[in-house]
Tab-separated table of C-alpha atoms in Angstrom:
chain	number	residue	atom	x	y	z
A	227	MET	CA	0.932	210.305	3.307
A	228	PHE	CA	-0.630	207.778	0.943
A	229	ARG	CA	2.560	207.663	-1.076
A	230	PHE	CA	4.274	205.469	1.545
A	231	LYS	CA	1.512	202.896	2.004
A	232	LYS	CA	2.302	200.908	-1.105
A	233	PRO	CA	6.055	200.515	-0.426
A	234	VAL	CA	5.327	199.589	3.222
A	235	TRP	CA	2.942	196.813	2.182
A	236	ILE	CA	5.445	195.531	-0.335
A	237	ILE	CA	8.124	195.391	2.374
A	238	TRP	CA	5.794	193.448	4.711
A	239	ILE	CA	4.951	190.942	1.968
A	240	PHE	CA	8.638	190.494	1.204
A	241	VAL	CA	9.414	189.903	4.909
A	242	ALA	CA	6.573	187.345	5.174
A	243	VAL	CA	7.855	185.442	2.139
A	244	VAL	CA	11.409	185.368	3.508
A	245	ILE	CA	10.191	184.132	6.907
A	246	GLY	CA	8.072	181.469	5.206
A	247	ILE	CA	11.043	180.207	3.250
A	248	PHE	CA	13.053	179.658	6.431
A	249	ILE	CA	10.237	178.407	8.680
A	250	LEU	CA	8.032	176.221	6.493
A	251	PRO	CA	9.331	172.650	6.036
A	252	GLY	CA	10.616	171.762	2.601
A	253	SER	CA	10.070	168.633	0.557
A	254	VAL	CA	12.078	165.424	0.624
A	255	THR	CA	14.500	164.991	-2.249
A	256	ALA	CA	15.558	161.501	-3.321
A	257	ILE	CA	17.935	160.692	-6.153
A	258	SER	CA	17.480	157.215	-7.633
A	259	ASP	CA	20.625	155.374	-8.671
A	260	THR	CA	18.565	152.836	-10.622
A	261	SER	CA	16.640	153.261	-13.866
A	262	LEU	CA	13.431	151.264	-13.578
A	263	ASN	CA	10.510	150.665	-15.900
A	264	THR	CA	7.254	152.084	-14.604
A	265	THR	CA	5.522	148.843	-15.673
A	266	GLN	CA	6.689	145.566	-14.118
A	267	LEU	CA	5.709	141.907	-14.460
A	268	GLU	CA	4.265	140.340	-11.327
A	269	GLY	CA	6.892	138.276	-9.508
A	270	ASN	CA	9.866	140.142	-11.029
A	271	SER	CA	12.952	140.459	-8.823
A	272	ILE	CA	14.069	144.071	-8.456
A	273	GLN	CA	17.012	145.829	-6.869
A	274	LEU	CA	16.858	149.600	-6.638
A	275	SER	CA	19.009	152.141	-4.847
A	276	TYR	CA	18.371	155.756	-3.984
A	277	THR	CA	19.829	158.483	-1.834
A	278	ILE	CA	17.819	160.851	0.364
A	279	ASP	CA	19.945	163.962	-0.010
A	280	ALA	CA	17.608	166.664	1.344
A	281	TYR	CA	14.873	166.817	3.967
A	282	PRO	CA	13.301	169.425	6.273
A	283	LYS	CA	15.408	170.688	9.176
A	284	GLN	CA	12.737	169.509	11.638
A	285	THR	CA	13.220	165.899	10.542
A	286	ALA	CA	13.844	163.504	13.433
A	287	GLY	CA	12.738	160.303	11.698
A	288	ILE	CA	12.320	158.970	8.170
A	289	GLU	CA	9.567	156.486	7.345
A	290	LEU	CA	10.254	154.257	4.337
A	291	GLU	CA	7.571	152.281	2.489
A	292	THR	CA	7.495	149.918	-0.495
A	293	ASP	CA	5.016	147.547	-2.144
A	294	LEU	CA	7.845	145.222	-3.159
A	295	VAL	CA	7.908	142.032	-1.093
A	296	HIS	CA	10.702	140.232	0.711
A	297	TYR	CA	11.990	136.952	-0.708
A	298	GLY	CA	14.851	134.527	-0.134
A	299	ASN	CA	17.625	135.194	2.348
A	300	VAL	CA	18.336	138.776	1.284
A	301	SER	CA	16.998	141.619	3.430
A	302	LEU	CA	14.324	143.733	1.760
A	303	TRP	CA	16.040	146.910	3.044
A	304	ASN	CA	19.769	147.586	3.110
A	305	ILE	CA	20.596	150.891	4.823
A	306	ASP	CA	24.137	152.259	4.781
A	307	ASN	CA	25.353	152.683	8.378
A	308	SER	CA	22.064	151.199	9.591
A	309	GLU	CA	23.361	150.874	13.167
A	310	GLN	CA	23.209	154.663	13.506
A	311	PHE	CA	19.455	154.887	12.926
A	312	ASN	CA	18.171	153.055	16.003
A	313	ILE	CA	16.092	150.488	14.081
A	314	ALA	CA	13.951	148.500	16.512
A	315	ASN	CA	14.190	144.701	16.059
A	316	PRO	CA	16.293	145.070	12.868
A	317	ASP	CA	16.209	141.402	11.803
A	318	GLN	CA	12.434	141.618	11.393
A	319	ALA	CA	12.119	145.311	10.528
A	320	LEU	CA	14.517	145.160	7.581
A	321	ASN	CA	12.197	142.658	5.868
A	322	GLY	CA	8.945	144.577	6.433
A	323	GLN	CA	7.340	146.818	3.831
A	324	LYS	CA	7.460	149.787	6.203
A	325	LEU	CA	10.610	150.862	8.041
A	326	LEU	CA	11.288	153.726	10.453
A	327	LEU	CA	14.727	155.304	10.724
A	328	THR	CA	15.381	157.480	13.787
A	329	LEU	CA	18.009	160.075	12.914
A	330	PRO	CA	20.821	160.787	15.396
A	331	ASP	CA	20.764	164.285	16.927
A	332	GLY	CA	22.217	166.796	14.520
A	333	TRP	CA	22.217	164.375	11.573
A	334	THR	CA	22.200	166.248	8.249
A	335	SER	CA	23.994	163.779	5.974
A	336	PRO	CA	22.402	161.954	3.020
A	337	VAL	CA	20.940	158.499	3.619
A	338	HIS	CA	21.680	155.767	1.059
A	339	ILE	CA	19.144	152.950	0.723
A	340	THR	CA	18.939	149.752	-1.351
A	341	ILE	CA	15.802	147.632	-1.761
A	342	ASP	CA	15.956	143.974	-2.865
A	343	GLY	CA	12.424	142.697	-3.441
A	344	LYS	CA	9.890	141.166	-5.767
A	345	VAL	CA	6.922	142.675	-7.524
A	346	PRO	CA	3.850	141.319	-5.708
A	347	THR	CA	1.731	138.618	-7.352
A	348	ILE	CA	-1.725	140.129	-7.776
A	349	THR	CA	-3.548	137.159	-9.282
A	350	GLY	CA	-4.498	134.113	-7.213
A	351	VAL	CA	-5.817	130.601	-7.786
A	352	ASN	CA	-8.202	128.596	-5.588
A	353	GLN	CA	-8.900	124.933	-6.333
A	354	CYS	CA	-11.578	122.760	-4.777
A	355	ASP	CA	-12.739	119.338	-6.008
A	356	GLY	CA	-11.446	120.022	-9.514
A	357	VAL	CA	-12.965	123.513	-9.783
A	358	VAL	CA	-10.243	126.106	-10.420
A	359	LEU	CA	-11.133	129.733	-9.721
A	360	THR	CA	-8.684	132.468	-10.659
A	361	ARG	CA	-8.942	135.631	-8.575
A	362	GLN	CA	-8.497	138.721	-10.701
A	363	PRO	CA	-6.509	141.669	-9.304
A	364	ASP	CA	-8.383	144.507	-7.640
A	365	LYS	CA	-5.892	146.977	-9.083
A	366	LYS	CA	-2.892	146.972	-11.414
A	367	THR	CA	-1.664	150.543	-11.019
A	368	GLY	CA	-0.276	152.828	-8.335
A	369	PHE	CA	2.092	150.414	-6.579
A	370	ILE	CA	5.031	151.934	-4.697
A	371	PHE	CA	8.680	151.407	-5.521
A	372	TYR	CA	9.337	153.650	-2.553
A	373	ARG	CA	7.730	156.382	-0.482
A	374	ILE	CA	9.770	158.571	1.863
A	375	THR	CA	7.970	160.478	4.610
A	376	THR	CA	9.798	162.719	7.075
A	377	LEU	CA	8.633	163.047	10.682
A	378	ASP	CA	9.422	165.516	13.440
A	379	LYS	CA	10.335	164.577	17.024
A	380	ASN	CA	6.625	164.187	17.862
A	381	GLY	CA	6.067	161.742	14.997
A	382	ASP	CA	4.116	164.284	12.940
A	383	VAL	CA	4.659	164.522	9.183
A	384	VAL	CA	6.777	167.455	8.034
A	385	GLY	CA	7.429	168.508	4.476
A	386	THR	CA	6.199	166.714	1.376
A	387	ALA	CA	6.759	162.991	0.867
A	388	SER	CA	8.703	161.658	-2.109
A	389	THR	CA	7.140	158.727	-3.989
A	390	GLN	CA	8.009	156.637	-7.035
A	391	THR	CA	5.281	154.323	-8.337
A	392	PHE	CA	4.851	151.500	-10.859
A	393	ASP	CA	2.122	149.460	-12.531
A	394	ILE	CA	1.951	145.671	-12.680
A	395	ASP	CA	1.554	143.908	-16.003
A	396	VAL	CA	-0.266	140.556	-16.241
A	397	PRO	CA	0.523	139.421	-19.807
A	398	ALA	CA	-2.039	136.601	-19.917
A	399	GLU	CA	-4.794	138.977	-18.811
A	400	ASP	CA	-3.751	141.661	-21.306
A	401	SER	CA	-3.621	139.121	-24.146
A	402	PHE	CA	-7.061	137.781	-23.236
A	403	ARG	CA	-8.575	141.290	-23.198
A	404	ASN	CA	-7.027	142.156	-26.565
A	405	ARG	CA	-8.395	138.982	-28.145
A	406	LEU	CA	-11.779	139.586	-26.569
A	407	ASN	CA	-11.943	143.144	-27.924
A	408	ALA	CA	-11.369	141.790	-31.426
A	409	LEU	CA	-14.425	139.537	-31.156
A	410	GLY	CA	-17.313	140.844	-33.282
A	411	ASP	CA	-20.206	139.090	-31.537
A	412	GLU	CA	-21.196	141.363	-28.636
A	413	ASN	CA	-23.560	138.818	-27.073
A	414	LEU	CA	-20.889	136.142	-27.075
A	415	LYS	CA	-18.330	138.651	-25.799
A	416	ASN	CA	-20.514	139.474	-22.794
A	417	ILE	CA	-21.007	135.786	-22.015
A	418	ILE	CA	-17.252	135.181	-22.111
A	419	ILE	CA	-16.646	138.215	-19.874
A	420	ASN	CA	-19.162	136.902	-17.335
A	421	ILE	CA	-17.537	133.479	-17.302
A	422	HIS	CA	-14.082	135.049	-16.948
A	423	ASP	CA	-15.169	137.392	-14.164
A	424	GLU	CA	-16.582	134.444	-12.211
A	425	GLY	CA	-13.025	133.143	-12.000
A	426	LEU	CA	-13.312	130.455	-14.689
A	427	THR	CA	-10.507	131.888	-16.785
A	428	LYS	CA	-9.521	128.589	-18.411
A	429	GLU	CA	-13.076	127.913	-19.550
A	430	ALA	CA	-13.483	131.486	-20.801
A	431	ASP	CA	-10.261	131.184	-22.784
A	432	THR	CA	-11.425	127.872	-24.279
A	433	LEU	CA	-14.711	129.405	-25.420
A	434	LEU	CA	-12.917	132.458	-26.808
A	435	ALA	CA	-10.502	130.247	-28.774
A	436	TYR	CA	-13.475	128.353	-30.248
A	437	ALA	CA	-15.168	131.617	-31.188
A	438	GLU	CA	-11.993	132.863	-32.855
A	439	GLN	CA	-11.772	129.726	-35.014
A	440	GLU	CA	-15.450	129.445	-35.927
A	441	PRO	CA	-16.972	132.871	-35.279
A	442	SER	CA	-20.089	132.270	-37.386
A	443	GLN	CA	-20.826	128.768	-36.114
A	444	VAL	CA	-21.015	129.223	-32.350
A	445	PRO	CA	-24.661	128.561	-31.424
A	446	VAL	CA	-26.116	131.151	-29.074
A	447	LEU	CA	-28.034	128.502	-27.116
A	448	TYR	CA	-24.831	126.536	-26.691
A	449	THR	CA	-22.939	129.487	-25.275
A	450	ILE	CA	-25.806	130.511	-23.003
A	451	GLY	CA	-26.166	126.947	-21.739
A	452	LEU	CA	-22.441	126.679	-21.190
A	453	SER	CA	-22.320	129.938	-19.273
A	454	ILE	CA	-25.189	128.836	-16.997
A	455	LEU	CA	-23.480	125.500	-16.385
A	456	LEU	CA	-20.184	127.141	-15.557
A	457	ILE	CA	-21.800	129.626	-13.170
A	458	ILE	CA	-23.468	126.682	-11.410
A	459	ILE	CA	-20.056	125.052	-11.114
A	460	VAL	CA	-18.656	128.261	-9.623
A	461	GLY	CA	-21.507	128.397	-7.133
A	462	PHE	CA	-20.946	124.775	-6.168
A	463	GLY	CA	-17.221	125.351	-5.752
A	464	GLY	CA	-17.883	128.351	-3.514
A	465	TYR	CA	-20.402	126.324	-1.501
A	466	VAL	CA	-17.934	123.492	-0.975
A	467	ILE	CA	-15.171	125.880	0.071
A	468	GLY	CA	-17.522	127.691	2.455
A	469	PHE	CA	-18.889	124.406	3.838
A	470	ARG	CA	-15.399	123.085	4.546
A	471	LYS	CA	-14.370	126.304	6.281
A	472	GLY	CA	-17.554	126.276	8.367
A	473	LYS	CA	-17.090	122.623	9.255
A	474	GLY	CA	-13.501	123.278	10.285
A	475	ARG	CA	-14.590	126.115	12.554
A	476	ARG	CA	-17.313	123.985	14.151
A	477	GLU	CA	-14.841	121.178	14.808
A	478	ASP	CA	-12.470	123.651	16.450
A	479	GLU	CA	-15.265	125.010	18.632
A	480	GLU	CA	-16.647	121.601	19.708
A	481	PRO	CA	-15.123	120.419	23.020
A	482	ASP	CA	-13.111	117.240	23.083
A	483	GLU	CA	-15.186	114.457	24.706
A	484	THR	CA	-12.093	113.014	26.383
A	485	GLU	CA	-11.421	116.377	27.987
A	486	MET	CA	-15.031	116.527	29.242
A	487	ASP	CA	-14.691	113.094	30.846
């Protein structure tokens, strides 16, 4: 009697695997028609094309995402036969970073997509009364060329999304870091880093250039004094910016005397 238990269990496992293959949703498959570098310069213009050639049978909608940004008069998204996918408010939707395609009933054909966009600018500059503060990027990696997520008729995710990512290169920042790493004076290096991280990138670069030319003649007291002065300038710049914003809000909130009369 025990001889038949093992083959029976094997048959049940085989049946379960076969059922799982046909019931469980599969992954999304996208074939890119464009060869792209995984590292891009901020502000670069990019055109990429890809074809979604396989998706789960339960798919009723396809959600498209990108971190590339719209520019100029060209649509960010260009979808072949776009009129078939019931895109709500297409003039606006085709320029957004997220787009939903609703598949027609029974649709099983590949979907061809082209994206025309720019790599986002991740550094920023604020200027107030002659004080220039450069905002450093929060991240430089893990940006999305595209992400494809398939949804069922209830809007729930089915299958496994397909994603292609890239990193953003900021050459000036990379060059500064390389030069800074070559500096032998650790105390001076830390002072320059602090100045740079406060947003005073021009001043930090000036001090670094001086240190590179005369590494043994940069007085410690001079650099410490300069760093304190620059931090004070940063604080003052932030105060002025905050004061102006607060003043603007107060003026907006104050009622107009002519209206009160």
